[in-house]
Coordinates of C-alpha atoms and ligand atoms in Angstrom, one line a residue:
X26 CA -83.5 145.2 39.4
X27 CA -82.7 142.0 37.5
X28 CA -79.9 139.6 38.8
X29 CA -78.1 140.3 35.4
X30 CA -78.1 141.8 31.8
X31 CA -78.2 139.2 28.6
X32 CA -78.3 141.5 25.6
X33 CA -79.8 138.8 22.9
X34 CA -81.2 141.3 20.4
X35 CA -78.5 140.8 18.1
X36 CA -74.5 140.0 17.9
X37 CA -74.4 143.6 16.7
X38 CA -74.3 144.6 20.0
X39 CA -71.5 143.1 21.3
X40 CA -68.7 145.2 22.4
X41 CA -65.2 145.1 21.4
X42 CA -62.0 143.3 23.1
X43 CA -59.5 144.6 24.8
X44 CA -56.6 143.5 22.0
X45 CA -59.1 145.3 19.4
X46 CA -59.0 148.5 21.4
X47 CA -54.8 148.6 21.7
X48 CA -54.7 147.6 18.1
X49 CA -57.0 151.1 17.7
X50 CA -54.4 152.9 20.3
X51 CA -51.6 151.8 18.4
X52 CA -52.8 151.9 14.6
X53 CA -50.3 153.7 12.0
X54 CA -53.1 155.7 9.9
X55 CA -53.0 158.1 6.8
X56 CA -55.6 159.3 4.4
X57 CA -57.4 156.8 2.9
X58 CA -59.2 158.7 0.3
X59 CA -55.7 159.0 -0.8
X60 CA -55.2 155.5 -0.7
X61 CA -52.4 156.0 1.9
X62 CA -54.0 154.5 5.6
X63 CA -51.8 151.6 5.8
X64 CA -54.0 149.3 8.4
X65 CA -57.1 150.1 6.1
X66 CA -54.9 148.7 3.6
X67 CA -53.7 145.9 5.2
X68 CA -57.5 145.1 6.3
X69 CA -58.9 145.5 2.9
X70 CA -56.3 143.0 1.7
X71 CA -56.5 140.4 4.3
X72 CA -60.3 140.5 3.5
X73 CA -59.6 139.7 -0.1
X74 CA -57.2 137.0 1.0
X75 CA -59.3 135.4 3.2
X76 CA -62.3 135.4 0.8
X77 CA -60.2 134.0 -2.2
X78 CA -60.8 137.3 -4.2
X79 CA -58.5 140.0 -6.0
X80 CA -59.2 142.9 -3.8
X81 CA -61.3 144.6 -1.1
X82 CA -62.7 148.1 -0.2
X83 CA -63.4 148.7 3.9
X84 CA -67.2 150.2 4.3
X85 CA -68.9 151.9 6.7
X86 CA -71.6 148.9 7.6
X87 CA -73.3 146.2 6.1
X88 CA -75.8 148.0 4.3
X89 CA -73.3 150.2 2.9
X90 CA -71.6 147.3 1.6
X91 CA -74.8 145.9 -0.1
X92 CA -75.7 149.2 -1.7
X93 CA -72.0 149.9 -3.0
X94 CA -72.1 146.5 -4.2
X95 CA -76.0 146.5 -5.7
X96 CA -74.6 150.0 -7.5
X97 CA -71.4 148.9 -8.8
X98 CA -73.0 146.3 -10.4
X99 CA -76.2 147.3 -12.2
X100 CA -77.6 150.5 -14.0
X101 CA -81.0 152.3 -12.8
X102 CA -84.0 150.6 -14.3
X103 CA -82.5 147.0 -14.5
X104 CA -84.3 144.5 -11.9
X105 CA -82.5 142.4 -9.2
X106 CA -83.4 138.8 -8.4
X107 CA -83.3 137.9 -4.8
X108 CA -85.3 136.1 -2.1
X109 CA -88.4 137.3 0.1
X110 CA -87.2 137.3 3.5
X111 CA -83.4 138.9 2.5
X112 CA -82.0 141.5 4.7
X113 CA -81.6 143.5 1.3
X114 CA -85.0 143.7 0.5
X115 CA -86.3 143.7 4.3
X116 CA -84.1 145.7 6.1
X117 CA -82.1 148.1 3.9
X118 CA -84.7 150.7 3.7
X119 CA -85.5 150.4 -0.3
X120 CA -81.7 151.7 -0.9
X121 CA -81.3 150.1 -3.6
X122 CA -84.7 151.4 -5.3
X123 CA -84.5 154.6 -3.7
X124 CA -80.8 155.1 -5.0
X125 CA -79.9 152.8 -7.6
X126 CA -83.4 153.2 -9.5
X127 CA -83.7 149.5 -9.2
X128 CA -86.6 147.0 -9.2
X129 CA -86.3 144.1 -6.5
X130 CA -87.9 140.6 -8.2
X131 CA -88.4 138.9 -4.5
X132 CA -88.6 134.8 -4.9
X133 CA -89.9 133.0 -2.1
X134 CA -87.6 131.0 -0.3
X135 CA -87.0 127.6 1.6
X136 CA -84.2 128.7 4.8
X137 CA -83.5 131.4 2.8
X138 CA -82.6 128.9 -0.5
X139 CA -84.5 130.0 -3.9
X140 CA -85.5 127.7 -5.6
X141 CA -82.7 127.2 -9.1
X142 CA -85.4 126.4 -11.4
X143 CA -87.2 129.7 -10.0
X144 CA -83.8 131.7 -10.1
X145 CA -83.8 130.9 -13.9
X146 CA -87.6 131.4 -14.8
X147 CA -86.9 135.0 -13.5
X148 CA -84.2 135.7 -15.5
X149 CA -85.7 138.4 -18.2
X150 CA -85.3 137.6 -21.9
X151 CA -84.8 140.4 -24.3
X152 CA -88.4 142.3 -24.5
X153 CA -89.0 145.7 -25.2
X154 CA -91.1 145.6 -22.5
X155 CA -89.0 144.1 -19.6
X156 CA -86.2 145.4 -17.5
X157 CA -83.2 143.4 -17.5
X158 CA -81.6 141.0 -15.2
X159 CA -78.8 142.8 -13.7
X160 CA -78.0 141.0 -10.4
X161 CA -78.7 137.8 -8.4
X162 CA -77.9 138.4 -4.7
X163 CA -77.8 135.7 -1.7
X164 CA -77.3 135.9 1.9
X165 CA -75.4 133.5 3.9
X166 CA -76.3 133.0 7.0
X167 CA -79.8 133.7 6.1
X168 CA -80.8 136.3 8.7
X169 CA -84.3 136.0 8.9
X170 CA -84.9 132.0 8.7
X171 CA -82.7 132.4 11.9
X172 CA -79.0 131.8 10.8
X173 CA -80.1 129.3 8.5
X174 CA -76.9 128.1 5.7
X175 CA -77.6 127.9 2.6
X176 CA -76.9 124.4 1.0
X177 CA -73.8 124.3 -0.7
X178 CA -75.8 122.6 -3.5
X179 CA -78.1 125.3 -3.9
X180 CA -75.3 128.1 -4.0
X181 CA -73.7 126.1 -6.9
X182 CA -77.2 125.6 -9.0
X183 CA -77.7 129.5 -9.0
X184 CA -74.3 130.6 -9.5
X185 CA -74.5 127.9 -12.5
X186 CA -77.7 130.1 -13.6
X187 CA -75.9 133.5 -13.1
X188 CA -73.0 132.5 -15.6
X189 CA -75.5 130.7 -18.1
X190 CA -77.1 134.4 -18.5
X191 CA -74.1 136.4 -17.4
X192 CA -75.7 138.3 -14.3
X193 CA -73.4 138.7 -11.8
X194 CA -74.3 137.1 -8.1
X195 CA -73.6 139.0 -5.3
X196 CA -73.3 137.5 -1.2
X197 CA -74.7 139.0 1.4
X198 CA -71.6 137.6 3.9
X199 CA -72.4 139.1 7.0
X200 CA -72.1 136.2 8.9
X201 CA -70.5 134.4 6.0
X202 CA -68.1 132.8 8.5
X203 CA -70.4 131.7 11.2
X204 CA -71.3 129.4 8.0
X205 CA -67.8 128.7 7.3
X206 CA -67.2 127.6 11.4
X207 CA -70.5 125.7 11.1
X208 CA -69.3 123.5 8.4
X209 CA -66.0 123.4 8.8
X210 CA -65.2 125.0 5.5
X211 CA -62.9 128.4 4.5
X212 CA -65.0 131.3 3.7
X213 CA -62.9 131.1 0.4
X214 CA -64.4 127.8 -0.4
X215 CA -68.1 129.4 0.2
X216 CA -67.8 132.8 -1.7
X217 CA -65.9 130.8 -4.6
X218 CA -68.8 131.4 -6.5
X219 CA -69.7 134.6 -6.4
X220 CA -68.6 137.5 -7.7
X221 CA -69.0 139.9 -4.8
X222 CA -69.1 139.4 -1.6
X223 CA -70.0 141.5 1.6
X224 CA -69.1 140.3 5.1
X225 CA -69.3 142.2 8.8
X226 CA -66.6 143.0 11.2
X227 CA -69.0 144.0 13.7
X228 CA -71.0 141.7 14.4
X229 CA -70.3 137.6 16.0
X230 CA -66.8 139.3 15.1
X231 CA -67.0 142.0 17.9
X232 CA -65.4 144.6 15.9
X233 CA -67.3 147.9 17.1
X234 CA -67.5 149.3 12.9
X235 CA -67.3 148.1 9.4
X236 CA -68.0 145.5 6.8
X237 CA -65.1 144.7 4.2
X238 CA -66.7 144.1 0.8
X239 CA -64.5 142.0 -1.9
X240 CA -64.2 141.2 -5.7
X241 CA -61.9 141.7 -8.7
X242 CA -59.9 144.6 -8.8
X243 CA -61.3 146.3 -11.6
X244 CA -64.8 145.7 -9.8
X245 CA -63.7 147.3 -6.3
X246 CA -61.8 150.1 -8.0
X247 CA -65.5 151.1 -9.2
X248 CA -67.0 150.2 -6.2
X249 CA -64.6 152.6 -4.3
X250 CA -66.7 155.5 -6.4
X251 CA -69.4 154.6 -5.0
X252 CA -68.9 154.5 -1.8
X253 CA -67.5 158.2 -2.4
X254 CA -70.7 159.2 -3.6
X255 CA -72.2 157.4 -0.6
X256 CA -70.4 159.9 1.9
X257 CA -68.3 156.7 3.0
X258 CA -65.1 157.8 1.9
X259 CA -63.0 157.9 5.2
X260 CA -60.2 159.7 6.4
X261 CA -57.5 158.0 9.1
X262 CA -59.7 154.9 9.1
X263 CA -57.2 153.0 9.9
X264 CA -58.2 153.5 14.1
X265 CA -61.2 151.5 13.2
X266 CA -59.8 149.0 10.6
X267 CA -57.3 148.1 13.2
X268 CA -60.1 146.3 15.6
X269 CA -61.3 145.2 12.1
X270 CA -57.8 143.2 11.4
X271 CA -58.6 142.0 15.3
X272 CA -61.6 140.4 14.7
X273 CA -61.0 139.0 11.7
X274 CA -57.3 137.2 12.8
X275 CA -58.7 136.1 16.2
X276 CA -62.7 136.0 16.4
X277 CA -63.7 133.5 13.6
X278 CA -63.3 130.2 15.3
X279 CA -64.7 131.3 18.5
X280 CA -68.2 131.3 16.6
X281 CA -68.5 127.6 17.5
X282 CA -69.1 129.0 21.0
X283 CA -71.7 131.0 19.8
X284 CA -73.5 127.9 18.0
X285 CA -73.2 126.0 20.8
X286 CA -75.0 128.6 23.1
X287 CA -77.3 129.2 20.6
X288 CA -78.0 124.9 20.3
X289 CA -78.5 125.0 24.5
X290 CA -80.3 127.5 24.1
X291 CA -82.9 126.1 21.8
X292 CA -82.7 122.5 23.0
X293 CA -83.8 124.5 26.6
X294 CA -86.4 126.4 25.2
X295 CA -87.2 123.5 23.2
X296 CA -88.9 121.4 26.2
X297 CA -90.9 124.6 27.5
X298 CA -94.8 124.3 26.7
X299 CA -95.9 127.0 24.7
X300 CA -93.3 127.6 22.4
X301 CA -91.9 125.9 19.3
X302 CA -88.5 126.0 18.6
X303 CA -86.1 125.0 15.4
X304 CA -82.5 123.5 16.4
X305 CA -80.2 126.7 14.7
X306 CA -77.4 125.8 12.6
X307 CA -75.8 128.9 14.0
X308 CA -75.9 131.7 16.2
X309 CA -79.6 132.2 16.2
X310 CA -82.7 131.2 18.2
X311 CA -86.1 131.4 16.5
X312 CA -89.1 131.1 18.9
X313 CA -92.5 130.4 17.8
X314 CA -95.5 131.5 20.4
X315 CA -98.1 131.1 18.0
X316 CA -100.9 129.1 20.1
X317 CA -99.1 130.1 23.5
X318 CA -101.3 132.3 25.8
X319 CA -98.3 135.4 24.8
X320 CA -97.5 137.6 22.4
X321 CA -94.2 137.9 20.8
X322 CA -94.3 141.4 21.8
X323 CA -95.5 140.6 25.2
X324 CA -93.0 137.9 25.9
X325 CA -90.1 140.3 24.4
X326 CA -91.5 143.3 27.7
X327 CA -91.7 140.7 30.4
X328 CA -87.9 139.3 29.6
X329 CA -86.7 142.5 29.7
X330 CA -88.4 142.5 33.0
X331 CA -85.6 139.6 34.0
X332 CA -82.8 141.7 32.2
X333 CA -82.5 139.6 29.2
X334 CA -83.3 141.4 26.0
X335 CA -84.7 139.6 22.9
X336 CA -86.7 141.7 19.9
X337 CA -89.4 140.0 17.5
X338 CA -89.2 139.6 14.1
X339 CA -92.4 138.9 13.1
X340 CA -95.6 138.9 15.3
X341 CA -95.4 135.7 17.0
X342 CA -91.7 134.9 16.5
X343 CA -89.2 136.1 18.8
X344 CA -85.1 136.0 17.8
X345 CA -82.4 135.1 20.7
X346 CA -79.0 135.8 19.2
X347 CA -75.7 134.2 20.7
X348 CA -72.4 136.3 20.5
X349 CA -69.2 136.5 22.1
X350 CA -70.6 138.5 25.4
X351 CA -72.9 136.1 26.5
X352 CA -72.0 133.1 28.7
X353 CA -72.9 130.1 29.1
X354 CA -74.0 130.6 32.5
X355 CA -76.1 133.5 30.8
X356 CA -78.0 130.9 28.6
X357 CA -78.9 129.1 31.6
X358 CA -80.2 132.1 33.3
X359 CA -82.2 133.1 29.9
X360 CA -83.7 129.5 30.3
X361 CA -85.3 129.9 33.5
X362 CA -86.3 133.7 32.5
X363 CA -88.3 132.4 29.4
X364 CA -89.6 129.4 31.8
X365 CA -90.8 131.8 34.5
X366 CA -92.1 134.1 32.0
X367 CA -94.3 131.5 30.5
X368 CA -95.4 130.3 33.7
X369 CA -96.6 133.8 34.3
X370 CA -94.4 134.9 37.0
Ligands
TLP404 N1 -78.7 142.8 10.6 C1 -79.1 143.4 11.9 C2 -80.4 144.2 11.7 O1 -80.3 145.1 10.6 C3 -81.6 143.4 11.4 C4 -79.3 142.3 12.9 O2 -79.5 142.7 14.1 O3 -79.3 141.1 12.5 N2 -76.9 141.7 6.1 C5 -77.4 140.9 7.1 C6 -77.6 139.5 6.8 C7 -77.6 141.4 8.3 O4 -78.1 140.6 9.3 C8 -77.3 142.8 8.6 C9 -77.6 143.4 9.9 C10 -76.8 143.6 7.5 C11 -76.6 143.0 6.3 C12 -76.6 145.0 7.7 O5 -75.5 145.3 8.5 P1 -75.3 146.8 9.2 O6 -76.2 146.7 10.4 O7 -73.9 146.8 9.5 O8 -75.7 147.8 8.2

């Protein structure tokens, strides 16, 4: 048995707090297909508040609230623009070509940043042999390039593309405010300019269901079809939005913790021969065993061994991510796992 249990596979596992399970205990709920759960409500509001938009609709998860969101704003045969390594594209199970009849243009990326001049080239002119343009979609923190932001620069330049051609950009949020902690900015100020925006409640936010997605009213009134026709239109929801309203008015600034794990983390794993590590700009550690006598695969098993779980993401490249149930004292113990490991103990 292993001296302890880190659980670094993702900050979708974490589990929630104690003031998020009384807030479910205690939540006044109605039906909200009627429009009547007031904490649903109140949580799709505060959302919209928060994110500097008109109104929000409370969705089952965060792929959920990319597909309502992919739906609401294209029609079947029109092509969406985003980049290579995007959770859309990667990890949503072709849900929005399998559904929505679309075609996914992917666009290499730098971090998870297309390049503007790229963005535009894509754009399809009129061509009666071409699909139309009918989304640009982002994703902030970039998942895959390990919690990466996306230049505030970069945001601007495409959403300066997306008006010029009147296609409307949509965010992949879902850890939109571990980018807002990072940089010390409101998540307002980064989804000002977009016109859709996804984020997670359950994941560095600890609540244990949902993703809020926002827009203009008109938008999320449409949206709110969709997620009917999804099979996401929930009764008393307001038991789950309540540890939604939780995390979201008391679990956003803790994220610094998490980056700061996740930084002594990587600085740790850093100095270890065999593996190449980048410095995370949030919650997420990338490890590189390329050239290292391991295989990602093998070095995920023989943690696991040590009771720390990790997962791979790509052969060679293992991903540690920080969240609000792991210690400091648990990064320090993951250290002298992965340095044992290595060693071949
Ligand atoms: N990401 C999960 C897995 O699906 C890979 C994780 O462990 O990181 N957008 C982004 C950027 C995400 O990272 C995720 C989940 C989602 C959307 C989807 O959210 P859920 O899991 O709630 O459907």
């Amino acid at each position: 048995m292993a001296e302890r249990l880190v659980d670094l596979r993702s900050d979708t596992v974490t589990k929630p707090t104690p003031a998020m399970r009384q807030a479910m205990y205690e939540a006044e709920v109605g039906a909200d297909v009627y429009g009547e759960d007031p904490t649903v409500n109140r949580l799709e509001e505060e959302t919209a508040a928060l994110l500097g938009k008109e109104a929000g609709l409370f969705v089952t998860s965060g792929t959920q609230g990319n597909l309502v969101s992919i739906l609401t704003h294209t029609e079947p045969g029109q092509e969406v623009v985003l980049e290579a390594e995007s959770h859309i594209f990667y990890y949503e199970v072709a849900g929005a070509a399998l559904i929505g009849g679309l075609q996914l243009r992917t666009l290499p990326g730098n971090q998870g940043a297309m390049n503007p001049a790229a963005v535009e080239a894509s754009i399809r002119p009129t061509n009666i042999h071409y699909p139309s343009t009918g989304l640009i979609a982002l994703e902030n923190t970039h998942n895959r390039s390990g919690g990466a932001i996306i230049p505030e620069e970069n945001v601007r330049a495409i959403a300066a593309i997306a008006a010029k051609y009147r296609v409307p950009l949509h965010l992949d949020g879902a850890r939109l405010f571990n980018a807002a902690v990072a940089l010390g900015k409101s998540a307002a100020e980064l989804a000002a300019p977009f016109d859709s925006v996804s984020i997670c409640l359950s994941k560095g936010l600890a609540a244990p269901v949902g993703s809020v997605i926002v827009g203009p009213r008109d938008w999320i009134e449409r949206a709110r079809k969709w997620r009917k026709r999804l099979g996401g239109g929930m009764r008393q929801a307001g038991v789950i939005a309540a540890a939604g309203l939780v995390a979201l008015n008391t679990m956003v600034e803790r994220l610094a913790e998490d980056h700061a794990n996740a930084g002594r983390l990587a600085e740790g794993l850093g100095v270890i021969p065999g593996l190449t590590v980048v410095l995370p700009q949030t919650n997420m550690v990338l490890v590189e065993v390329e050239g290292a006598r391991i295989t990602g695969e093998e070095l995920v098993q023989r943690l696991r061994g040590h009771g720390v779980l990790t997962g791979t993401i790509a052969p060679t490249k293992v991903r540690f991510v920080t969240h609000k149930d792991v210690t400091a004292d648990d990064i320090i113990y993951t250290l002298k796992a992965v340095e044992k490991v290595m060693k071949g103990d």
